[in-house]
mmCIF file of C-alpha atoms in Angstrom:
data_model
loop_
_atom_site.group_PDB
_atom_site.id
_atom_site.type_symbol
_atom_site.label_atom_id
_atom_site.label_comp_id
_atom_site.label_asym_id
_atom_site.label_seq_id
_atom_site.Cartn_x
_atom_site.Cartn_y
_atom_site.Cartn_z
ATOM 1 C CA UNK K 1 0.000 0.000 0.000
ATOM 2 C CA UNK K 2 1.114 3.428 -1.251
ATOM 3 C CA UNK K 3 2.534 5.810 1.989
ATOM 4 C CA UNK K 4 0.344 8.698 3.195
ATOM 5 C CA UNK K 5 1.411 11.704 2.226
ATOM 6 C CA UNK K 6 -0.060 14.825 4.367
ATOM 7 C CA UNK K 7 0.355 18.360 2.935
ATOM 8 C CA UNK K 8 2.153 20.584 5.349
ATOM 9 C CA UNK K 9 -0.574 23.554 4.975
ATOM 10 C CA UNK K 10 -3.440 21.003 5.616
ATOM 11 C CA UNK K 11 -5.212 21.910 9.158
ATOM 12 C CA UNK K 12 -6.099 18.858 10.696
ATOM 13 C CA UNK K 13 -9.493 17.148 10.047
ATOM 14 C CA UNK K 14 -9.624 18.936 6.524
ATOM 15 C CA UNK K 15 -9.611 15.774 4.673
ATOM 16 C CA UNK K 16 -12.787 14.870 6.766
ATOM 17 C CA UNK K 17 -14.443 18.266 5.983
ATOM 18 C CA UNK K 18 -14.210 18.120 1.992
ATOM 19 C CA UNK K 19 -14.583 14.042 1.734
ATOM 20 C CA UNK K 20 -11.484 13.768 0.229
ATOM 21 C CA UNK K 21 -9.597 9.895 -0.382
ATOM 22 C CA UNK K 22 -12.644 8.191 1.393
ATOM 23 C CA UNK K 23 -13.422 5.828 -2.086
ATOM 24 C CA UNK K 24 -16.402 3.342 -0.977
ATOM 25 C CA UNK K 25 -16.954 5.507 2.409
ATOM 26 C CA UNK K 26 -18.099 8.680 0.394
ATOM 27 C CA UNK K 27 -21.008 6.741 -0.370
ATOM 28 C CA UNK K 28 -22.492 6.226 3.075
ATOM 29 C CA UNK K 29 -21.969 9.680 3.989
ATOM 30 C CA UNK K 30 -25.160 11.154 4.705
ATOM 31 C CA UNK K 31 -27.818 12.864 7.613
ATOM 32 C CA UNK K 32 -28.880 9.088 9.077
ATOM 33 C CA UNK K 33 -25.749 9.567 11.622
ATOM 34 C CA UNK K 34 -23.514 6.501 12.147
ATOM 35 C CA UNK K 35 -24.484 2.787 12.303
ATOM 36 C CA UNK K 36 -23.148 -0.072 13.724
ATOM 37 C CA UNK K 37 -19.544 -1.309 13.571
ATOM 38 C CA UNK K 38 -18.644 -2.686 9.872
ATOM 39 C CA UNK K 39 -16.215 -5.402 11.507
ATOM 40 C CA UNK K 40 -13.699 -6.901 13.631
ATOM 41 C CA UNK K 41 -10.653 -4.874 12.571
ATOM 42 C CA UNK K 42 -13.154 -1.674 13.340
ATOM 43 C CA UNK K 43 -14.276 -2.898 16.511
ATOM 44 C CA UNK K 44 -10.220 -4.113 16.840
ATOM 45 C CA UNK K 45 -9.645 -0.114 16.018
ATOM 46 C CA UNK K 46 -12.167 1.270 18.741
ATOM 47 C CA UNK K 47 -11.142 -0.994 21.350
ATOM 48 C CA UNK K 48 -7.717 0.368 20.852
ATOM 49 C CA UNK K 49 -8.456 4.024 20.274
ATOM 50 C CA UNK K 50 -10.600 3.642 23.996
ATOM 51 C CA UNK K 51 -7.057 2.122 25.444
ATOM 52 C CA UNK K 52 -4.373 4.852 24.084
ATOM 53 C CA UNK K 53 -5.802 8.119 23.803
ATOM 54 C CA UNK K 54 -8.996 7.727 26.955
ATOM 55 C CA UNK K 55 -6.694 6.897 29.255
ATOM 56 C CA UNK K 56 -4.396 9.628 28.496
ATOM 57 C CA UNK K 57 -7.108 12.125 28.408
ATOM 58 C CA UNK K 58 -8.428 10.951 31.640
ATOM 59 C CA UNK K 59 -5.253 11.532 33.599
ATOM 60 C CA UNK K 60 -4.906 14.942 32.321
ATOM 61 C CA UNK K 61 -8.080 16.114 33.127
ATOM 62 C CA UNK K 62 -8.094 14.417 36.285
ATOM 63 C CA UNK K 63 -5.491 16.550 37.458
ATOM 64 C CA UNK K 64 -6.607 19.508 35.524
ATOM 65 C CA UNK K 65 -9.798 19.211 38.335
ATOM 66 C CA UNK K 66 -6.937 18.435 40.912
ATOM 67 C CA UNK K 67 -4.676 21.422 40.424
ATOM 68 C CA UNK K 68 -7.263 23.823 40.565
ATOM 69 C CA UNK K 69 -9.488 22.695 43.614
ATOM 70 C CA UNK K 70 -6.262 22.173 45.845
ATOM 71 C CA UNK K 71 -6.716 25.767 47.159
ATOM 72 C CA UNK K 72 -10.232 24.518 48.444
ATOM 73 C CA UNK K 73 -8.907 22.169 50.206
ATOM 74 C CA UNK K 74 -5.382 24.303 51.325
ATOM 75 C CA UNK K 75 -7.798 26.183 53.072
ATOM 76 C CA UNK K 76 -8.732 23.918 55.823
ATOM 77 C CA UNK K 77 -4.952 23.617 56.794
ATOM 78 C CA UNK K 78 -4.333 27.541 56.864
ATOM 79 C CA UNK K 79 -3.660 28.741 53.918
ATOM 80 C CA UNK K 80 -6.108 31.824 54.424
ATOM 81 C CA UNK K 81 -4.704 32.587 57.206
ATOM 82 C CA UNK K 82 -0.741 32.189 56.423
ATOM 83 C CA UNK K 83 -1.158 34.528 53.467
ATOM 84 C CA UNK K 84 -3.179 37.036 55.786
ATOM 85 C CA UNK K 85 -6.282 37.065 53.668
ATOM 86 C CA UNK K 86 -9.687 37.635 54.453
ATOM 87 C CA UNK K 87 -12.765 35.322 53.574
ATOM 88 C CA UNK K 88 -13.624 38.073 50.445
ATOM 89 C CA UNK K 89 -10.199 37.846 49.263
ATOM 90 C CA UNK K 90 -10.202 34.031 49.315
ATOM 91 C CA UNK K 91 -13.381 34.193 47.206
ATOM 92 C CA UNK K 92 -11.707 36.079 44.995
ATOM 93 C CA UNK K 93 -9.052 34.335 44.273
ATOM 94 C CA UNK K 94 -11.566 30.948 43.716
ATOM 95 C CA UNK K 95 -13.671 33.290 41.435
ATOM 96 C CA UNK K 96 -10.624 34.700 39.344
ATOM 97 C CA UNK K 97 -9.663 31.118 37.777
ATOM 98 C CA UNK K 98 -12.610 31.608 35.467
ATOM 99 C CA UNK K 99 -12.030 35.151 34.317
ATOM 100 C CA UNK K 100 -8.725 33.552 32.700
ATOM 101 C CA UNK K 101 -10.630 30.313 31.863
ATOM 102 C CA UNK K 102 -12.908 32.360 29.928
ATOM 103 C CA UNK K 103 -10.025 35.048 28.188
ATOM 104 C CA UNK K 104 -8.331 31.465 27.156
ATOM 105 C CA UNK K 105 -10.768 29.343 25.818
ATOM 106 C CA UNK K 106 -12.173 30.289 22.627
ATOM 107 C CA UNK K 107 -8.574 31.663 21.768
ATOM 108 C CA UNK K 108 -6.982 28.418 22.623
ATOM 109 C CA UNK K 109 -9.848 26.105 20.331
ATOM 110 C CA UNK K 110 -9.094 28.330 17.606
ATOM 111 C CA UNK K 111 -5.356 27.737 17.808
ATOM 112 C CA UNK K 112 -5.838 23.816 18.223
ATOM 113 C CA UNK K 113 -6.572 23.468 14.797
ATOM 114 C CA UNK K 114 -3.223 25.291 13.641
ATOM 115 C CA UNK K 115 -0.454 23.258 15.372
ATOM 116 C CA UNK K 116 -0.355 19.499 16.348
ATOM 117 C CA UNK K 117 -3.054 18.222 19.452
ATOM 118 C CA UNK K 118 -0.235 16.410 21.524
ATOM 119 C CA UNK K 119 1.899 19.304 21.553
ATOM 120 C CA UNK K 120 -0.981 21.814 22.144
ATOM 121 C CA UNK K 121 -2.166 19.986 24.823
ATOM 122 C CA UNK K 122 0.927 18.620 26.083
ATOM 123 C CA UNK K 123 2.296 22.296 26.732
ATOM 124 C CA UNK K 124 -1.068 23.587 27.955
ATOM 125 C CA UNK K 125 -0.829 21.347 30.754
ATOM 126 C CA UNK K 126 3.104 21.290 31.297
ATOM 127 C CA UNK K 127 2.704 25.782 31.815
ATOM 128 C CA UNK K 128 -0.447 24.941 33.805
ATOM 129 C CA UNK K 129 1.573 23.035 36.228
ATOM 130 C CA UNK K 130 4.335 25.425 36.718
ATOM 131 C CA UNK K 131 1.965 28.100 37.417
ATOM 132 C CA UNK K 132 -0.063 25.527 39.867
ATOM 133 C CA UNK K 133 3.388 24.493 41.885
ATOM 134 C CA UNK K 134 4.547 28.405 41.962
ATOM 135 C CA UNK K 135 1.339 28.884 44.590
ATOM 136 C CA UNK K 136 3.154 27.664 46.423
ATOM 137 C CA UNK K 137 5.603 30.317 47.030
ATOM 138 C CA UNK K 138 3.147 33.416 47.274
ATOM 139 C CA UNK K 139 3.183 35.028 50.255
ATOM 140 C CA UNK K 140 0.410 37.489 50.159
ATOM 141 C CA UNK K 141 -3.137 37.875 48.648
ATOM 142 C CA UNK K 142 -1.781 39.633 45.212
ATOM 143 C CA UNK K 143 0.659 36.582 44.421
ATOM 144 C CA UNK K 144 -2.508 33.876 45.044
ATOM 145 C CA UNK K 145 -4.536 36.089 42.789
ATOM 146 C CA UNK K 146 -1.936 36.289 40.263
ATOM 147 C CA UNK K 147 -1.590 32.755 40.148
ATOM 148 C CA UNK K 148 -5.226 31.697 39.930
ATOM 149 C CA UNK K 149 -5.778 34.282 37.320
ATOM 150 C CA UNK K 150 -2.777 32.591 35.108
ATOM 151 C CA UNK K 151 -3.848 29.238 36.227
ATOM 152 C CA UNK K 152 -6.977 29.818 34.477
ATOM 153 C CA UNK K 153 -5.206 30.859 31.283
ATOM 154 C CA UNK K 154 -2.842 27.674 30.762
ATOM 155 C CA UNK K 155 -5.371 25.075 31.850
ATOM 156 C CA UNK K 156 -8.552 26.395 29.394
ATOM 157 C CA UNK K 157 -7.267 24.447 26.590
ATOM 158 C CA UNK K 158 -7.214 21.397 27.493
ATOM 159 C CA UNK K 159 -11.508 20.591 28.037
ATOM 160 C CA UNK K 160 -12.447 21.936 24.259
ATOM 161 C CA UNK K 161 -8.637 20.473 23.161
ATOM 162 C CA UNK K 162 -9.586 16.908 24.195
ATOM 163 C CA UNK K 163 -13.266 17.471 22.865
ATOM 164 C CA UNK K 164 -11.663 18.054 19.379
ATOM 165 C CA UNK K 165 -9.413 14.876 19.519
ATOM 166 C CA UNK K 166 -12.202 12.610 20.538
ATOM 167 C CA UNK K 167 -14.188 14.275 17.708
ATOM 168 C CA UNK K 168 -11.697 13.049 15.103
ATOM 169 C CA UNK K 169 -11.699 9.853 15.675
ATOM 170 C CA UNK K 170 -14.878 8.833 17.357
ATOM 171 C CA UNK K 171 -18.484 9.057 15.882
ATOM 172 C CA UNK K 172 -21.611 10.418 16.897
ATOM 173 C CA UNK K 173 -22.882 6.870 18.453
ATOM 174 C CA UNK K 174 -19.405 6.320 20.107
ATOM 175 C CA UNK K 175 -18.615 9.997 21.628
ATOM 176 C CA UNK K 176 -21.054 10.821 24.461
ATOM 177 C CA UNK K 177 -20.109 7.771 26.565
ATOM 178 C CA UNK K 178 -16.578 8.601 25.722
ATOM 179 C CA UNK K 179 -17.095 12.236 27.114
ATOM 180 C CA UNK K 180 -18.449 11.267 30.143
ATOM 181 C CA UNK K 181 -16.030 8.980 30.700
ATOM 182 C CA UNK K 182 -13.281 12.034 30.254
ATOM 183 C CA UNK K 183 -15.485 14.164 32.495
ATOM 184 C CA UNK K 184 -15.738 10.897 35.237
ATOM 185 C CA UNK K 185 -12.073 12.468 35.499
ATOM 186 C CA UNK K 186 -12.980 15.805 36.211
ATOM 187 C CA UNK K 187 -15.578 14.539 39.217
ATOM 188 C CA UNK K 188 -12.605 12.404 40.175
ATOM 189 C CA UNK K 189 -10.511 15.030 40.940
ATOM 190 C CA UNK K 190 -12.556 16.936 43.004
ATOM 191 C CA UNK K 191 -13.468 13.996 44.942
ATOM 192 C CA UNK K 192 -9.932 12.449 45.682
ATOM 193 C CA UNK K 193 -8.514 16.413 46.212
ATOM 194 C CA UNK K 194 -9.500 15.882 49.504
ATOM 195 C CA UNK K 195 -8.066 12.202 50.635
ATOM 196 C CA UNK K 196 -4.819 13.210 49.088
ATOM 197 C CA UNK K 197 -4.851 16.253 50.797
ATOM 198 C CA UNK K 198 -5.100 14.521 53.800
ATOM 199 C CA UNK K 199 -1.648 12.323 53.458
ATOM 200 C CA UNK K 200 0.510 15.455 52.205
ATOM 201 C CA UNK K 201 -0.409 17.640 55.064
ATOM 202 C CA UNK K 202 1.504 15.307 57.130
ATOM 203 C CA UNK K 203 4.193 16.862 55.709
ATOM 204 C CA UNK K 204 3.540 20.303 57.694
ATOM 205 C CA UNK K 205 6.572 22.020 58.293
ATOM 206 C CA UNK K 206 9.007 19.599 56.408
ATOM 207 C CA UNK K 207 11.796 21.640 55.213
ATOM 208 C CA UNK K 208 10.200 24.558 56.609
ATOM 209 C CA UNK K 209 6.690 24.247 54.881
ATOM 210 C CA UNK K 210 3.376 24.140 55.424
ATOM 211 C CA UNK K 211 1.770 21.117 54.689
ATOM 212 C CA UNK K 212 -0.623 23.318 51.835
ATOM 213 C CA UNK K 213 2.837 24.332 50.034
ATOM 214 C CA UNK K 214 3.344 20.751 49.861
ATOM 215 C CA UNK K 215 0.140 19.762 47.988
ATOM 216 C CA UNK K 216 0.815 22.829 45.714
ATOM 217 C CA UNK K 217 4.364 20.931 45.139
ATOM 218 C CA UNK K 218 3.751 17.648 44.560
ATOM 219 C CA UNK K 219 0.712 18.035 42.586
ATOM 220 C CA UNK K 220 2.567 20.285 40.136
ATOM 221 C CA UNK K 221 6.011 18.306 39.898
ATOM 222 C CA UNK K 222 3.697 15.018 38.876
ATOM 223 C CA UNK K 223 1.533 17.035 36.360
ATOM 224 C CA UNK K 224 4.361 18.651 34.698
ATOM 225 C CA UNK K 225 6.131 14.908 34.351
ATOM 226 C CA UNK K 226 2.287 13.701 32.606
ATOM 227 C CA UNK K 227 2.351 16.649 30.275
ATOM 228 C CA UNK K 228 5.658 15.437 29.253
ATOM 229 C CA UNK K 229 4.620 11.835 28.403
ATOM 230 C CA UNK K 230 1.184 12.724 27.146
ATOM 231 C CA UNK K 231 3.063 15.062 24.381
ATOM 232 C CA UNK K 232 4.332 11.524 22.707
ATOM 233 C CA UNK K 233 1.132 9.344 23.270
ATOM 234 C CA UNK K 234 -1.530 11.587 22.186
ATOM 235 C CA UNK K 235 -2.560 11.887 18.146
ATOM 236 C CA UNK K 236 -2.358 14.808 15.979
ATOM 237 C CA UNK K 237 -4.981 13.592 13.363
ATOM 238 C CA UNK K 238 -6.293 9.765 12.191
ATOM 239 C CA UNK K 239 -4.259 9.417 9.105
ATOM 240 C CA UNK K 240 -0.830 10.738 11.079
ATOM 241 C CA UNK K 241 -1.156 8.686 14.429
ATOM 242 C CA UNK K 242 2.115 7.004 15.239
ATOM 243 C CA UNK K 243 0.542 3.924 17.082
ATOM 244 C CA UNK K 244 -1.587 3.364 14.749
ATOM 245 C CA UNK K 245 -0.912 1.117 11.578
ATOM 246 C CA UNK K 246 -1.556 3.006 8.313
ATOM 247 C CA UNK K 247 -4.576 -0.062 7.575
ATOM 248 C CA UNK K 248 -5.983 1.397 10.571
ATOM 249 C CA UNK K 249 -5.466 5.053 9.949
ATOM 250 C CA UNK K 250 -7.089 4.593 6.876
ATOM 251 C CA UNK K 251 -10.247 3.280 8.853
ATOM 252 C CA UNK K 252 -10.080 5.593 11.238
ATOM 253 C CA UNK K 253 -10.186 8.417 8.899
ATOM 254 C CA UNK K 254 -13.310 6.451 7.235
ATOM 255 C CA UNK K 255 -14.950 6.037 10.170
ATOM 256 C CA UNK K 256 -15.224 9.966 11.147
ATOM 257 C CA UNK K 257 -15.688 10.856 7.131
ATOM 258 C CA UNK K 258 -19.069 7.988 7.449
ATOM 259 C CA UNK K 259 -20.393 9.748 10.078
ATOM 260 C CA UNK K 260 -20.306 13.335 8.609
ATOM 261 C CA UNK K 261 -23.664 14.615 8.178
ATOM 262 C CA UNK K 262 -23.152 17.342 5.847
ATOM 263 C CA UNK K 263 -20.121 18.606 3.617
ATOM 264 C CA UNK K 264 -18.874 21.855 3.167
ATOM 265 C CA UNK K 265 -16.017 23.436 1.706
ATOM 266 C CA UNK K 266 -12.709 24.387 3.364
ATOM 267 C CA UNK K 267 -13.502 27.970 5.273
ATOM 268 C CA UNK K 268 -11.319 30.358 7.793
ATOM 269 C CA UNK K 269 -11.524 29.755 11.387
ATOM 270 C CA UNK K 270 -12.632 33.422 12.136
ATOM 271 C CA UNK K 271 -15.802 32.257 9.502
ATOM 272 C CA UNK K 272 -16.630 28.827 11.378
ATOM 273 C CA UNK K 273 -16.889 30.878 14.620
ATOM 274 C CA UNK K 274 -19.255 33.176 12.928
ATOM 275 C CA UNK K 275 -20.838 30.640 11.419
ATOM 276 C CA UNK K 276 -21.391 28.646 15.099
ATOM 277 C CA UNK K 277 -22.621 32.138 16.821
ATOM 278 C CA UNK K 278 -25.265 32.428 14.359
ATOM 279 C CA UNK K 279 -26.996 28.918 15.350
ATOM 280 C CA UNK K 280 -29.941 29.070 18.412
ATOM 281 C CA UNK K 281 -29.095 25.816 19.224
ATOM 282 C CA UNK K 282 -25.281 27.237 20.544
ATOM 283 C CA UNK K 283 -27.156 29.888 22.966
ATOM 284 C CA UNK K 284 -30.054 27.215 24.167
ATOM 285 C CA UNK K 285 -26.519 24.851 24.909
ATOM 286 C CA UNK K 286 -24.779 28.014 26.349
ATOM 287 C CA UNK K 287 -27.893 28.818 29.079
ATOM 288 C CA UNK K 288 -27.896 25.160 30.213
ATOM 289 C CA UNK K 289 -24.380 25.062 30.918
ATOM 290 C CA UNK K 290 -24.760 28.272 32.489
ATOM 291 C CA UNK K 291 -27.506 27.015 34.852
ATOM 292 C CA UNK K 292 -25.413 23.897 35.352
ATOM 293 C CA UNK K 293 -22.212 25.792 36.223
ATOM 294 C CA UNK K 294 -24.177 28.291 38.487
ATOM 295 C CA UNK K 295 -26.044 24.998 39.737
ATOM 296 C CA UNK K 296 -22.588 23.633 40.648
ATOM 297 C CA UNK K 297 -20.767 26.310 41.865
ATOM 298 C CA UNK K 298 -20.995 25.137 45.504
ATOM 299 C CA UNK K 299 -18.176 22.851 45.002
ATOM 300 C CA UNK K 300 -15.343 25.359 44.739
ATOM 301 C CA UNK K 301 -16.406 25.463 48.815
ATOM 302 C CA UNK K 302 -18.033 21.938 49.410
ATOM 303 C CA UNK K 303 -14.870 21.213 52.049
ATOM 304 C CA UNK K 304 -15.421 24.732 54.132
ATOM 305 C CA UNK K 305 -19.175 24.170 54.316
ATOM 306 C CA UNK K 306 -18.483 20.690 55.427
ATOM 307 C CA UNK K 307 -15.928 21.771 58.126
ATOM 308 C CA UNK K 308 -19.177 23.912 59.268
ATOM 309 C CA UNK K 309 -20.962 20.321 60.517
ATOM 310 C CA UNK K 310 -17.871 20.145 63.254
ATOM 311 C CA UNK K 311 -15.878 17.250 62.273
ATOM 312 C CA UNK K 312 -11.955 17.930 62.688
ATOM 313 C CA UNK K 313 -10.003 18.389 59.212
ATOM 314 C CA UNK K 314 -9.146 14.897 58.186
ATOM 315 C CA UNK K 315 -13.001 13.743 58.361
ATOM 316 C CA UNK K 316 -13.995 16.375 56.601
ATOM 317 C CA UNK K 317 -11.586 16.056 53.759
ATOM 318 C CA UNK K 318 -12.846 12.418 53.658
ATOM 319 C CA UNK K 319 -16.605 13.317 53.384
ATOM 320 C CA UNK K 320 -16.132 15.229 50.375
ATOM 321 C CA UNK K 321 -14.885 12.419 48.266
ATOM 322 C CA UNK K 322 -18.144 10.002 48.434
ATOM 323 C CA UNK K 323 -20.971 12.390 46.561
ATOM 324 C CA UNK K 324 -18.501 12.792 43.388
ATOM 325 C CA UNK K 325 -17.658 9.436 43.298
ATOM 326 C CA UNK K 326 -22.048 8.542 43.353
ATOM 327 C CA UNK K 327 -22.379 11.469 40.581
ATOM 328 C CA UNK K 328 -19.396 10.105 38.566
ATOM 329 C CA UNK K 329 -20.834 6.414 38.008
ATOM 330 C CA UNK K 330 -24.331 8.407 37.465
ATOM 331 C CA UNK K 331 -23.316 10.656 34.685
ATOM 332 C CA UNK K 332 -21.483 7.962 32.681
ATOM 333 C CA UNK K 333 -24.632 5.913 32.931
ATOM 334 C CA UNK K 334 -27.115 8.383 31.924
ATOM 335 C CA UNK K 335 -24.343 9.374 29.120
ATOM 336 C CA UNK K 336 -23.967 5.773 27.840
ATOM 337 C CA UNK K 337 -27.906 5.626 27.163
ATOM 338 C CA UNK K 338 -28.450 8.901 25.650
ATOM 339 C CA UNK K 339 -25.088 7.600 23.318
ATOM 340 C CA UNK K 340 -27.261 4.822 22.170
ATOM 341 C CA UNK K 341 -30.344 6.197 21.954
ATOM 342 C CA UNK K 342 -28.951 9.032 20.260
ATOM 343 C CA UNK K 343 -31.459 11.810 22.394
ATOM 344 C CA UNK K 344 -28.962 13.934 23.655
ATOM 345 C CA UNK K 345 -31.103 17.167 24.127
ATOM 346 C CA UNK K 346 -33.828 14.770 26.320
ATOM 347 C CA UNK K 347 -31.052 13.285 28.176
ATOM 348 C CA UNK K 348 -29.393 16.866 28.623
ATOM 349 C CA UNK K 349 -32.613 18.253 30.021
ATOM 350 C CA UNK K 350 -33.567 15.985 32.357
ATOM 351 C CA UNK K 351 -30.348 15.703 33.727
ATOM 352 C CA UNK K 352 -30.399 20.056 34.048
ATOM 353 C CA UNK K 353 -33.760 19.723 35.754
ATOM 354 C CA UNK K 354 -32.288 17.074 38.083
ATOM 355 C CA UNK K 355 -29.669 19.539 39.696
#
């Protein structure tokens, strides 16, 4: 079989976009959606996709979630009080993550499609972990600030970044059990902050630090090693995956091409994000996740209010881990049926009404 050649000035996914080399697949391409697997070397080529890049994926957002809640959980064992803040500056500093997460994130998916995924990602999270580990040297209110704010920045790439890779290479059927598996990760975070926190505050005063320094530390030292590895395992695009063999990238590039509902001819990026603001169905998607994240919000303080029912630190660092672990074998669930029912919006709605 010939080599596959890719064109420098190609953006990834373009060869899904205008149809192009797909031979027999062009012909199923249509608005039915996807259909069942065609055979054992695709079902081979799922099983394998859901054992390289998942995992991966998994990690990364698990201790995207874990990065960013350690400062709710820093705060039982001082931190406010160390850095000589008051409960409104603490707030603040919670609060100011998402004023960066929001500057970053529509920047950052616009960007994706320019360079290669793994690196993208890869260095998203690698600068998101030096900024998480350097909280641990502030010393007053302005540093922590300074660092949430930043924090925010580096880590909004990587939720719409590992969207975008699971949109190349799974299809419609496949990818809503596969997202909530990757957002399983981001309940699992919050919940194990909290038991993890409660081994490396042993370490109070080793070397001179306080125990929350530590968890700022650690956390950061192991992310910045994942970013690292992640940068060689994930994919950049089906037909230029390096674990994959080129029968397979060939199918894998079918696969996504198959389930295409519509095609349209190469356009800017600055015109697709036009194109997506002009669509009601973006702004009906943009109010529930509004109402969710509003709906939600309580967690960026579940451990304080906790602390509030009396129990000493370590209990209450414990108790916060069981809910999230109930929610995360809930949403992947309720995310696996609406995959194969293919009723997203009912499934959506009922689960918005539900919190």
């Amino acid at each position: 079989m010939a080599p596959i050649e890719l064109k420098e000035d190609t953006p990834a996914c373009d060869h899904v976009e205008k149809g192009e080399g797909l031979g027999p697949v062009a012909s199923n391409i249509g608005h039915t959606g996807t259909g069942k697997k065609v055979g054992p070397a695709e079902i081979k080529l799922v099983r394998r996709l859901d054992w390289t890049i998942l995992p991966v994926l998994w990690v990364m957002y698990w201790f995207n979630y874990l990065d960013r809640n350690a400062i709710t959980v820093a705060r039982l064992d001082g931190m406010e009080e160390e850095l000589n803040m008051t409960s409104t500056e603490y707030q603040t500093c919670v609060s100011i993550l998402f004023v960066g997460y929001i500057l970053g994130q529509i920047p950052s998916n616009m960007l994706i499609t320019r360079v290669r995924p793994s690196w993208f990602m890869g260095g998203a999270m690698a600068l998101w972990a030096i900024v998480s580990t350097l909280t641990a040297v502030t010393k007053d209110y302005k540093g922590l600030l300074l660092t949430r704010f930043f924090l925010g920045i580096t880590e909004a790439p990587f939720y719409p970044g590992a969207l975008y890779i699971l949109a190349m290479f799974y299809d419609r059927q496949e990818i809503a059990t596969r997202i909530s598996i990757l957002f399983s990760a981001n309940i699992c975070g919050t919940a194990f902050a909290g038991l993890i926190a409660i081994g490396v505050f042993q370490m109070e005063q080793l070397a001179g630090l306080s125990g929350w320094r530590w968890l700022f530390i650690i956390q950061g030292v192991i992310t910045f090693v994942i970013s690292i590895a992640s940068i060689f395992i994930l994919p950049n695009e089906p037909l230029n995956t390096r674990w994959l063999s080129e029968d397979d990238q060939r199918l894998a590039h079918a696969r996504v091409a198959r389930d295409t509902v519509e095609l349209e001819d190469n356009t800017s990026t600055w015109a697709g994000l036009l194109q997506a603001t002009r669509d009601p169905r973006l702004w009906v998607l943009v109010c529930c996740q509004h109402c969710h994240m509003a709906a939600s919000n309580f967690k960026n303080f579940f451990p304080t209010i906790v602390e509030t029912l009396g129990f000493d630190r370590n209990v209450t660092l414990a108790l916060t881990c069981p809910p999230y672990l109930i929610s995360g074998v809930i949403s992947v669930i309720w995310a696996a049926s609406s995959g194969e029912l293919l009723a997203y919006s009912f499934f959506g709605f009922i689960w918005l009404t539900m919190n």
